[in-house]
Coordinates of C-alpha atoms and ligand atoms in Angstrom, one line a residue:
M1 CA 0.0 0.0 0.0
F2 CA 2.7 2.4 1.1
G3 CA 4.9 1.3 -1.8
K4 CA 2.2 2.1 -4.3
K5 CA 1.7 5.6 -2.8
K6 CA 5.5 6.3 -3.0
E7 CA 5.6 5.1 -6.6
K8 CA 2.7 7.4 -7.5
T9 CA 4.5 10.4 -5.8
N10 CA 7.7 9.6 -7.7
K11 CA 5.8 9.5 -11.0
V12 CA 4.3 12.9 -10.4
F13 CA 7.6 14.3 -9.3
N14 CA 9.4 12.9 -12.4
A15 CA 6.7 14.2 -14.7
Q16 CA 6.8 17.7 -13.1
K17 CA 10.5 17.9 -13.4
M18 CA 10.5 16.6 -16.9
L19 CA 12.6 13.6 -16.0
L20 CA 13.1 10.7 -18.5
T21 CA 11.5 7.5 -17.2
S22 CA 9.6 4.6 -18.7
D23 CA 6.5 6.7 -18.1
S24 CA 7.7 9.5 -20.3
S25 CA 6.0 10.1 -23.7
F26 CA 7.2 8.0 -26.6
T27 CA 8.5 11.2 -28.4
M28 CA 10.6 12.2 -25.4
Q29 CA 12.0 8.7 -25.0
E30 CA 12.9 8.4 -28.7
S31 CA 14.3 11.9 -28.9
F32 CA 16.8 11.2 -26.0
K33 CA 17.7 7.9 -27.6
T34 CA 18.6 9.8 -30.8
L35 CA 20.4 12.5 -28.9
R36 CA 22.4 9.8 -27.0
T37 CA 23.3 8.0 -30.2
N38 CA 24.3 11.2 -32.0
V39 CA 26.5 12.4 -29.0
T40 CA 28.2 9.0 -28.9
F41 CA 28.9 9.0 -32.6
S42 CA 30.0 12.6 -32.7
L43 CA 33.1 11.8 -30.7
P44 CA 34.4 8.6 -32.2
G45 CA 37.5 7.1 -30.8
K46 CA 37.1 8.9 -27.5
K47 CA 36.3 6.7 -24.4
N48 CA 35.7 9.2 -21.7
R49 CA 33.7 12.1 -22.9
C50 CA 32.9 15.4 -21.3
I51 CA 29.8 17.1 -22.8
G52 CA 28.9 20.7 -22.1
I53 CA 25.2 21.8 -22.4
V54 CA 24.7 25.4 -23.2
S55 CA 22.2 27.8 -24.7
A56 CA 22.0 31.5 -25.4
N57 CA 19.6 32.6 -22.7
R58 CA 18.0 31.5 -19.4
G59 CA 15.1 29.0 -19.4
E60 CA 15.7 27.4 -22.7
G61 CA 15.9 23.9 -21.3
K62 CA 19.7 23.3 -20.7
S63 CA 19.4 21.7 -17.3
T64 CA 16.4 19.5 -18.4
V65 CA 18.4 18.3 -21.4
A66 CA 21.6 17.8 -19.3
V67 CA 19.8 15.7 -16.7
N68 CA 17.9 13.6 -19.2
L69 CA 20.9 13.0 -21.4
A70 CA 22.8 11.8 -18.3
I71 CA 19.8 9.5 -17.5
S72 CA 19.6 8.3 -21.0
L73 CA 23.3 7.4 -21.1
A74 CA 23.0 5.6 -17.8
Q75 CA 20.1 3.5 -19.2
I76 CA 22.6 1.9 -21.6
D77 CA 25.0 1.1 -18.6
K78 CA 27.4 4.0 -19.2
K79 CA 29.1 5.3 -16.1
V80 CA 27.8 8.9 -15.9
C81 CA 28.4 11.9 -13.8
I82 CA 26.5 15.2 -14.1
V83 CA 28.2 18.3 -12.9
D84 CA 26.1 21.5 -12.2
C85 CA 28.3 24.3 -13.3
D86 CA 25.5 26.9 -13.1
M87 CA 26.5 28.1 -9.6
R88 CA 24.3 31.2 -10.0
I89 CA 21.0 29.5 -10.5
P90 CA 21.6 25.8 -9.8
T91 CA 18.8 23.4 -10.7
V92 CA 20.3 20.0 -11.4
A93 CA 20.0 18.7 -7.8
A94 CA 16.5 20.1 -7.4
K95 CA 15.4 18.4 -10.6
L96 CA 16.7 15.1 -9.2
G97 CA 15.1 15.6 -5.8
M98 CA 18.6 16.0 -4.1
E99 CA 20.3 18.6 -1.9
N100 CA 22.3 21.3 -3.7
R101 CA 24.9 21.6 -0.9
P102 CA 27.7 20.7 -0.4
G103 CA 28.8 20.8 -4.0
L104 CA 31.2 22.1 -6.7
S105 CA 31.6 25.6 -5.3
D106 CA 32.4 24.3 -1.8
Y107 CA 35.0 22.0 -3.2
L108 CA 36.6 24.6 -5.4
A109 CA 36.5 27.4 -2.8
D110 CA 37.9 24.9 -0.3
E111 CA 37.3 27.4 2.4
E112 CA 37.0 25.1 5.4
G113 CA 39.5 22.6 4.1
Y114 CA 36.7 21.0 2.1
K115 CA 38.8 18.5 0.3
R116 CA 36.3 15.7 -0.4
L117 CA 34.8 15.7 -3.8
P118 CA 31.0 16.1 -3.4
V119 CA 29.8 13.3 -5.7
V120 CA 26.4 12.0 -4.7
K121 CA 24.9 8.9 -6.1
N122 CA 21.4 9.1 -7.4
N123 CA 20.1 5.6 -7.1
D124 CA 16.8 6.2 -8.9
F125 CA 18.6 6.9 -12.2
N126 CA 22.0 5.3 -11.5
I127 CA 24.0 8.5 -12.1
D128 CA 26.5 10.3 -10.0
V129 CA 25.8 14.0 -9.3
I130 CA 28.1 16.9 -8.4
P131 CA 25.6 19.6 -7.3
A132 CA 26.5 23.3 -7.7
G133 CA 26.9 23.9 -4.0
T134 CA 26.7 27.0 -1.9
I135 CA 26.1 30.0 -4.2
P136 CA 29.5 31.7 -4.3
P137 CA 30.2 35.5 -4.6
D138 CA 32.2 35.1 -7.8
P139 CA 31.3 31.8 -9.7
T140 CA 33.4 32.7 -12.8
K141 CA 36.5 32.9 -10.6
L142 CA 35.9 29.3 -9.5
I143 CA 35.2 28.1 -13.0
E144 CA 38.4 29.6 -14.3
S145 CA 40.5 28.2 -11.5
P146 CA 43.0 25.5 -12.3
Q147 CA 41.2 23.1 -9.9
M148 CA 38.1 23.2 -12.1
E149 CA 40.0 21.9 -15.1
E150 CA 41.9 19.4 -13.0
L151 CA 38.5 18.2 -11.6
L152 CA 37.0 17.5 -15.1
T153 CA 40.2 15.9 -16.2
A154 CA 40.2 13.6 -13.1
L155 CA 36.5 12.7 -13.7
K156 CA 37.4 11.6 -17.2
N157 CA 39.5 8.8 -15.6
V158 CA 36.5 7.5 -13.9
Y159 CA 33.4 8.1 -16.0
D160 CA 32.4 7.2 -19.6
F161 CA 30.4 10.4 -19.8
I162 CA 30.6 13.6 -17.8
V163 CA 27.6 15.9 -18.6
V164 CA 28.2 19.5 -17.6
D165 CA 25.3 21.9 -17.2
F166 CA 26.3 25.5 -17.8
P167 CA 24.7 29.0 -17.4
P168 CA 23.7 30.8 -20.6
V169 CA 26.5 31.8 -23.0
T170 CA 25.2 35.3 -23.7
V171 CA 24.9 36.1 -20.0
V172 CA 28.3 34.8 -18.7
S173 CA 31.3 33.3 -20.4
D174 CA 31.8 30.4 -17.9
S175 CA 31.1 27.6 -20.5
A176 CA 33.6 28.9 -23.1
M177 CA 36.3 29.0 -20.4
L178 CA 36.4 25.3 -20.1
S179 CA 36.7 24.6 -23.8
S180 CA 40.1 22.9 -23.4
V181 CA 38.5 20.1 -21.3
I182 CA 35.0 19.9 -22.7
D183 CA 35.1 17.5 -25.6
G184 CA 32.0 18.7 -27.2
Y185 CA 29.2 21.3 -26.6
L186 CA 25.5 20.9 -27.3
I187 CA 23.6 24.1 -27.9
V188 CA 19.9 24.0 -26.8
T189 CA 17.5 26.3 -28.7
L190 CA 14.0 27.0 -27.6
H191 CA 11.3 26.9 -30.3
G192 CA 9.7 30.4 -30.8
S193 CA 12.0 32.0 -28.3
T194 CA 15.8 31.9 -29.1
E195 CA 16.5 34.6 -31.6
T196 CA 18.9 34.2 -34.6
S197 CA 21.1 37.0 -33.4
Q198 CA 21.4 35.3 -29.9
M199 CA 22.3 32.0 -31.6
D200 CA 24.9 33.7 -33.7
E201 CA 26.4 35.3 -30.6
T202 CA 26.5 32.0 -28.8
I203 CA 28.3 30.2 -31.7
R204 CA 30.6 33.2 -32.1
Q205 CA 31.7 33.0 -28.5
L206 CA 32.2 29.3 -28.5
N207 CA 34.1 29.5 -31.8
F208 CA 36.3 32.2 -30.3
A209 CA 37.2 29.9 -27.5
N210 CA 38.0 27.1 -30.0
A211 CA 35.2 25.0 -28.6
N212 CA 34.0 21.9 -30.3
V213 CA 30.3 22.4 -31.1
L214 CA 28.7 19.0 -31.7
G215 CA 25.2 20.2 -32.7
F216 CA 21.9 21.6 -31.5
V217 CA 19.1 20.3 -29.4
Y218 CA 15.8 21.8 -30.5
N219 CA 13.5 22.1 -27.5
S220 CA 9.8 22.8 -27.7
K221 CA 7.8 23.7 -24.7
P222 CA 4.0 23.7 -24.8
A223 CA 2.3 27.0 -24.2
S224 CA 0.1 25.8 -21.4
R225 CA 1.6 24.0 -18.4
K226 CA -1.4 21.7 -18.1
S227 CA -0.6 20.0 -21.4
Y228 CA 3.1 19.8 -21.1
K229 CA 3.5 16.1 -20.6
K230 CA 1.5 15.2 -23.7
N231 CA 3.0 17.7 -26.0
S232 CA 6.6 18.0 -25.1
K233 CA 9.0 17.4 -27.9
Y234 CA 12.7 17.1 -28.2
Y235 CA 14.5 17.0 -31.5
Y236 CA 18.1 16.8 -32.2
Y237 CA 19.8 18.0 -35.3
E238 CA 23.4 17.3 -36.0
Y239 CA 24.7 20.2 -37.9
R240 CA 28.2 19.7 -39.0
Ligands
ATP1 N1 10.3 20.4 -23.5 C1 9.9 20.9 -22.4 N2 8.6 20.7 -22.1 C2 8.0 21.2 -21.0 N3 8.7 22.0 -20.0 C3 10.0 22.1 -20.3 C4 10.7 21.6 -21.5 N4 12.0 22.0 -21.4 C5 12.1 22.7 -20.3 N5 11.0 22.8 -19.6 C6 10.8 23.5 -18.3 O1 11.2 24.8 -18.5 C7 11.8 25.3 -17.3 C8 13.2 25.8 -17.7 O2 14.0 24.6 -18.1 P1 15.5 24.4 -17.6 O3 15.6 24.7 -16.2 O4 15.9 23.1 -18.1 O5 16.1 25.6 -18.5 P2 17.6 26.2 -18.4 O6 18.0 26.6 -19.7 O7 18.5 25.3 -17.6 O8 17.3 27.5 -17.5 P3 18.5 28.4 -16.8 O9 19.2 29.1 -17.8 O10 17.7 29.3 -15.8 O11 19.4 27.4 -16.0 C9 11.8 24.2 -16.3 O12 10.7 24.4 -15.5 C10 11.6 22.9 -17.2 O13 10.9 21.9 -16.5
MG2 MG1 19.7 25.5 -16.0

């Protein structure tokens, strides 16, 4: 009885947070399978891949795509870690029903001798999570620290895939700063919202940093919240 109630609560939570499960719509499941396949084939010959998820603006679906790509990769038994690098407005932990602290910022700031890497296992989806942590006064300073690069390099020794969720490119330059360790970037665009000029600026900034752009995720949100589960669509276009 209690088990059934918990299962129902989980279902509602997963649907609200747009998490990929066996209850998700066929379109959503197929779109993430396609995305997973395209990401895997976009980086041939590489074993341990670090994928950065970016978009031009806030609210275009980066974190949703990042979390679901991580879940989708774990579904085919890949060892996956998701890192929330949006230390200004972190959402990865909340989407997964986890605590956001301690996390990346606490580790990088290392203020109270915080040496232990804050990796938390999410047993529901079989992924490891590094939440963003305590909101720091200057996130960019932490992102550009040598420890951040070292951390991603070290994670590559452990995981098949590291999915990194970033803040928007036209707002802060955090994502481009890590282009030497991110093997490939996916740019999320939101149907009817992302403007061409904003997309141009995003690509320009990533190109300027010599970033390897793998392609675009075309995200479409329904207008009304009530119908989101039924109508949500994810498409992926490989563009190069
Ligand atoms: N395809 C979709 N269908 C329905 N809702 C969606 C879809 N994609 C994203 N959302 C919802 O839109 C909101 C913003 O999504 P998300 O947090 O993934 O965007 P973001 O780009 O990471 O935002 P931010 O730049 O603030 O970090 C969330 O409430 C999310 O659940
Ligand atoms: Mg986000």
